[in-house]
Coordinates of N, CA and C in Angstrom, one line a residue:
X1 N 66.1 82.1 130.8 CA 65.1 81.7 129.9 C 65.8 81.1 128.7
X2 N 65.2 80.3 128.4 CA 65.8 79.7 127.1 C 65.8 80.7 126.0
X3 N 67.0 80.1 125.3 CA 66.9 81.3 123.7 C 66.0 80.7 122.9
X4 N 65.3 81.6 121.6 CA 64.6 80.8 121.0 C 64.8 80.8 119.4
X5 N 66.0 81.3 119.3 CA 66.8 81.3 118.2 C 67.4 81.3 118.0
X6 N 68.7 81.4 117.0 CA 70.7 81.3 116.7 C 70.5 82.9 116.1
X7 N 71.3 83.4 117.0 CA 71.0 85.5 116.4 C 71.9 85.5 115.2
X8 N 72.6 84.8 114.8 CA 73.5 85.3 113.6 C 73.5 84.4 112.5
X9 N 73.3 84.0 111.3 CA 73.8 82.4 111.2 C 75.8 82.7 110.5
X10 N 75.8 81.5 110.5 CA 77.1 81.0 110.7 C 77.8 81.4 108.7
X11 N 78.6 82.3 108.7 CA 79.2 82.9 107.3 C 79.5 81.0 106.5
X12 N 79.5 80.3 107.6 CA 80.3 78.9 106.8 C 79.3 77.8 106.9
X13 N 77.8 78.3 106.6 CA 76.9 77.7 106.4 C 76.8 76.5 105.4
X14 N 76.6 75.7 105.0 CA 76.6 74.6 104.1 C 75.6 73.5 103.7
X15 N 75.4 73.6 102.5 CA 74.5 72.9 101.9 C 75.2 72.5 100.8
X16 N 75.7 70.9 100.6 CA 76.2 70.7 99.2 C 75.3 70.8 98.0
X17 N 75.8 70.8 96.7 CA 74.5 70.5 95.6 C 74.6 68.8 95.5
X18 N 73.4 68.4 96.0 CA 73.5 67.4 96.1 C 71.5 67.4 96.6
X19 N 71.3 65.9 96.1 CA 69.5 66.1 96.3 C 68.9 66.3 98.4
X20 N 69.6 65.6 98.9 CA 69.4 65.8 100.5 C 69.8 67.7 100.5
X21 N 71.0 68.1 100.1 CA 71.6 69.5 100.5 C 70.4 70.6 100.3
X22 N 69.9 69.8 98.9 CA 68.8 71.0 97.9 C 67.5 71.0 99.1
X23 N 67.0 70.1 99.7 CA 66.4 69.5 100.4 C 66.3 70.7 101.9
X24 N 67.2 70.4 102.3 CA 67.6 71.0 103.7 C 67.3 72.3 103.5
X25 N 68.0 72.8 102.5 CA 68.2 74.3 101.8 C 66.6 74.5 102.1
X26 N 66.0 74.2 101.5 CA 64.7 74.3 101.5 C 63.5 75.0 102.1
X27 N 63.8 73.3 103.2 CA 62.7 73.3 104.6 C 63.7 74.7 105.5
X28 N 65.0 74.8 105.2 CA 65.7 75.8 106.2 C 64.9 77.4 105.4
X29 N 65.1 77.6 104.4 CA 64.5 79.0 103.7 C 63.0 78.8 103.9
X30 N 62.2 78.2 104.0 CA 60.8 77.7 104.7 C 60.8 78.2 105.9
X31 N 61.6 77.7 106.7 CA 61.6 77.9 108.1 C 61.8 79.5 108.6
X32 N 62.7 80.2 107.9 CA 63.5 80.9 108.4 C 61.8 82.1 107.3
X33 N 61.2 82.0 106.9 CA 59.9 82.4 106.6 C 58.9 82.4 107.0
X34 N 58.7 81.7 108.5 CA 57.7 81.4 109.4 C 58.4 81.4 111.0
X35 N 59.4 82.4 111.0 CA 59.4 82.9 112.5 C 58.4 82.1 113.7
X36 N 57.1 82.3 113.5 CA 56.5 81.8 114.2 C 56.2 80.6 114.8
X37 N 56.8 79.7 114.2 CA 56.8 78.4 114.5 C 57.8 78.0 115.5
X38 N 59.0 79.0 115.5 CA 59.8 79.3 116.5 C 59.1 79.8 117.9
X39 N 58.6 80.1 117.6 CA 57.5 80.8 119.0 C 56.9 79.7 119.6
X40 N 56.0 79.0 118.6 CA 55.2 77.8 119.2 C 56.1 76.7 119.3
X41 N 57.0 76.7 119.5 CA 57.9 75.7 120.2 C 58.7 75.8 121.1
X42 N 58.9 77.6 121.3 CA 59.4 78.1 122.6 C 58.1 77.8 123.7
X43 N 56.9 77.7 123.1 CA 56.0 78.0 124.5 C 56.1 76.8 125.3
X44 N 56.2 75.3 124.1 CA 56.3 74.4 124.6 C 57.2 73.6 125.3
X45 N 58.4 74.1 125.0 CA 59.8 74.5 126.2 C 59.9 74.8 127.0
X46 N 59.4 76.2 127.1 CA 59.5 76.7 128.4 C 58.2 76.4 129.2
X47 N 57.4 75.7 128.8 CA 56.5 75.3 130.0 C 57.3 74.2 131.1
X48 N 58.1 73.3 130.5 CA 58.7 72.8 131.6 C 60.3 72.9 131.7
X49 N 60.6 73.9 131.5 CA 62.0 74.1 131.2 C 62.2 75.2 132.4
X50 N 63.2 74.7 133.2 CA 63.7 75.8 134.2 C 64.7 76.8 134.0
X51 N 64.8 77.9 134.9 CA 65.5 79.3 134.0 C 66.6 78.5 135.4
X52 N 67.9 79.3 134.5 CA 69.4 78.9 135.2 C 69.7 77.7 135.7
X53 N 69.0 76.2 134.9 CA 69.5 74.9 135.5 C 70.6 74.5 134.5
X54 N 71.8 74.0 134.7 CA 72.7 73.4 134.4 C 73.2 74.3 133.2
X55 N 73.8 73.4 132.4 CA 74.3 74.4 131.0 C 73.4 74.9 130.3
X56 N 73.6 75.9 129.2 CA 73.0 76.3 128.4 C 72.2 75.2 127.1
X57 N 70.8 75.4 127.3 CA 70.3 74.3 126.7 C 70.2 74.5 125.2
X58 N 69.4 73.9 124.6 CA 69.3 74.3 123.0 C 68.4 75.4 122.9
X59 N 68.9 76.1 121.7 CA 67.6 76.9 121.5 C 66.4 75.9 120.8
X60 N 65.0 76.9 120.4 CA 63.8 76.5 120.5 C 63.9 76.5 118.9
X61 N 64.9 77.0 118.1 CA 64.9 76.5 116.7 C 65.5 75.7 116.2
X62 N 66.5 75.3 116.9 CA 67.3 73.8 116.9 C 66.7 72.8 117.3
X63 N 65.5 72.7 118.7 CA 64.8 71.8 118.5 C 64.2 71.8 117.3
X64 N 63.3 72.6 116.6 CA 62.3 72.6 115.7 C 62.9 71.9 114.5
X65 N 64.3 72.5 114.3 CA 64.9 72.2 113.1 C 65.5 70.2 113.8
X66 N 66.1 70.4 114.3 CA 66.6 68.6 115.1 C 64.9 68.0 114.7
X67 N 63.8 68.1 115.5 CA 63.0 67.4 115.3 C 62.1 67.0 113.6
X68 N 62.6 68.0 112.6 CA 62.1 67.9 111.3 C 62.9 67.1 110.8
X69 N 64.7 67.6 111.0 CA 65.2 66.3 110.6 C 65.1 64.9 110.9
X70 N 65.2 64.8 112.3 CA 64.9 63.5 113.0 C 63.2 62.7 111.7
X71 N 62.3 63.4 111.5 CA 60.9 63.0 111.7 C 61.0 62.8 109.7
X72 N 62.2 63.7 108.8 CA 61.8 63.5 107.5 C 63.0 62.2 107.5
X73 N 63.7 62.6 107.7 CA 64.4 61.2 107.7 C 64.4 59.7 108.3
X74 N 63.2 59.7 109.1 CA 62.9 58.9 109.9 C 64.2 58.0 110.7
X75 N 65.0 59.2 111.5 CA 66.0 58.8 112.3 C 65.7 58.3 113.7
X76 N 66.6 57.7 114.2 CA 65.9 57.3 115.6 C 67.1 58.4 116.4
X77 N 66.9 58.0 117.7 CA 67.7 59.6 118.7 C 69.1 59.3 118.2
X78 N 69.6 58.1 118.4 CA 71.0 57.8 118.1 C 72.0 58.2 116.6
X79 N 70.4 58.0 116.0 CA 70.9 58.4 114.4 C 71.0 59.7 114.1
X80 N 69.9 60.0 114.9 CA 70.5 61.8 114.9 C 71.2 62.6 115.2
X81 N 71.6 61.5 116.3 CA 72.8 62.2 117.1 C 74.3 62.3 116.4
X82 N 74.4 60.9 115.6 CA 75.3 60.7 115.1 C 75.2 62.0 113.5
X83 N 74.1 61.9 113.2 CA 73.7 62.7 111.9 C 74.8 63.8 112.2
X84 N 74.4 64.6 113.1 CA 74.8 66.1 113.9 C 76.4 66.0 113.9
X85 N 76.6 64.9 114.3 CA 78.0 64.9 114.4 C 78.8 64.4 113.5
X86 N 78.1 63.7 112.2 CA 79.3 63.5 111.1 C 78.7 64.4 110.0
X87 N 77.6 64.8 110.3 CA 77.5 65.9 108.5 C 77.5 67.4 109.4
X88 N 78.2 67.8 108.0 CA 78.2 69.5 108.2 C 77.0 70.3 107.2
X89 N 76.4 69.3 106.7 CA 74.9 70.6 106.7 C 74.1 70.0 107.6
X90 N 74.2 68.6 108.4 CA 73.2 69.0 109.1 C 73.0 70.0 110.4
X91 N 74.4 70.1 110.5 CA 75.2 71.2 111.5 C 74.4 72.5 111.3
X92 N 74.4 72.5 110.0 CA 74.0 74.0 109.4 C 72.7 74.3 109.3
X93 N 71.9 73.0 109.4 CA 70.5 72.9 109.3 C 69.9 72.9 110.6
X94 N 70.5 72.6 111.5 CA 70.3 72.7 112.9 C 70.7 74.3 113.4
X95 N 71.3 74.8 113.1 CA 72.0 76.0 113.5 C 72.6 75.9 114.3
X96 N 73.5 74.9 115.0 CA 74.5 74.9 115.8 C 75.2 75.8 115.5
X97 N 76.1 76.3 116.8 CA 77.4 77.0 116.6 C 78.3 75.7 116.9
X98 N 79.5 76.5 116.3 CA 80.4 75.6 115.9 C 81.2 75.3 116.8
X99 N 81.4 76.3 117.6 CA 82.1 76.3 119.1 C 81.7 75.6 120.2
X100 N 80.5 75.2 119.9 CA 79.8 74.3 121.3 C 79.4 73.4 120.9
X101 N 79.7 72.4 122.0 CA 79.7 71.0 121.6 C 77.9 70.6 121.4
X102 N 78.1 69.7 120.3 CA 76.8 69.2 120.2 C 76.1 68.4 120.8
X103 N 74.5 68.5 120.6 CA 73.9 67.9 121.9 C 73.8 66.6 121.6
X104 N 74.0 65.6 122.8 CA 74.0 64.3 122.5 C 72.2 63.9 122.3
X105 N 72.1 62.4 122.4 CA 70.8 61.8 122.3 C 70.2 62.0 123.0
X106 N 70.2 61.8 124.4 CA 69.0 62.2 126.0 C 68.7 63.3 125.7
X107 N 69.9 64.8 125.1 CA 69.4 66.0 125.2 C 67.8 66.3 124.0
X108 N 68.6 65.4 122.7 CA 67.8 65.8 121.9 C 66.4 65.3 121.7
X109 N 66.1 63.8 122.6 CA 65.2 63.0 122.5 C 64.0 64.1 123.9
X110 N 64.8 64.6 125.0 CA 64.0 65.4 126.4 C 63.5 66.6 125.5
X111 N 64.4 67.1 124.7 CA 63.9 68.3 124.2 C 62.8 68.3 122.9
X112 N 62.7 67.6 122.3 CA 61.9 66.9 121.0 C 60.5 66.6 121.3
X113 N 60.8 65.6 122.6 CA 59.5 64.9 123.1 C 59.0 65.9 123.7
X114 N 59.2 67.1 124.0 CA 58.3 68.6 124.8 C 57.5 69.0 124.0
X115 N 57.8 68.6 122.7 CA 56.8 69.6 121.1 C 55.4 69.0 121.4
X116 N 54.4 69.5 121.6 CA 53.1 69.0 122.0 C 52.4 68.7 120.7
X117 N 51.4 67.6 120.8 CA 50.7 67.2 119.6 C 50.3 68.2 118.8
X118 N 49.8 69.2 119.6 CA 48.8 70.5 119.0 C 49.8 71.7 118.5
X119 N 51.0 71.1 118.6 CA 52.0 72.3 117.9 C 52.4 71.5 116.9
X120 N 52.6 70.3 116.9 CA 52.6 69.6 115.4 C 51.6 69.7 114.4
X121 N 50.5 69.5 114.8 CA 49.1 70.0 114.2 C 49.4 71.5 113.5
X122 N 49.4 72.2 114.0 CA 49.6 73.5 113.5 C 50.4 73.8 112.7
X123 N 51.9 73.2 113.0 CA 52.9 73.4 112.1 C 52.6 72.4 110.8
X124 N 51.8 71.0 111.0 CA 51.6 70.8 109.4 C 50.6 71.6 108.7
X125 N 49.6 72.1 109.3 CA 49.0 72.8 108.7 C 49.3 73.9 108.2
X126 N 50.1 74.6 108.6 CA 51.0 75.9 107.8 C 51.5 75.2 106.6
X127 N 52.5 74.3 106.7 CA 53.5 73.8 105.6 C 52.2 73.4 104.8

């Protein structure tokens, strides 16, 4: 089954002071306030997501958090991908671990595009 969270976060978390860092900081203490939105993006995963295919995929809050950055920054897949891999708060805003390599563009674009209209709906409507 997919995970649907990062169980620990990372002691070497990072948000510069800086107006993007203060930013991140933010929607991440937001997020991490609304558990639930973690949920409704697991359901939307695991409706087509198979248990024990290939590697271990992303969890269901790294999509949520990947697709908010992608959508405030209005990144395209590539830019995001690159985002992930040259900043270290977005590392941190994602909740990657540090040890595993990050997910490229196909991963992040297959897993993003699974977020259903009516889970977007919902989640603006909370914020």
């Amino acid at each position: 089954m997919k995970q649907s969270h990062t169980t620990q976060h990372s002691i070497f978390d990072f948000y510069p002071e800086h107006e993007l860092g203060k930013e991140l900081k933010f929607i991440s203490d937001w997020l991490d306030k609304n558990p639930d939105l973690i949920d409704w993006i697991q359901r939307d995963l695991t409706n087509i997501c198979k248990n024990n295919a290939g590697r271990n995929s992303l969890t269901a809050e790294s999509v949520l958090r990947c697709a908010i950055l992608k959508q405030t920054k209005n990144l395209t897949y590539e830019d995001l991908e690159f985002s992930l891999l040259d900043s270290q708060s977005c590392q941190t805003f994602g909740r990657f671990d540090q040890s595993k390599p990050l997910p490229k563009k196909s991963a992040l674009q297959s897993n993003i595009a699974r977020i259903s209209d009516v889970t977007w709906e919902m989640i603006s409507k909370k914020y």
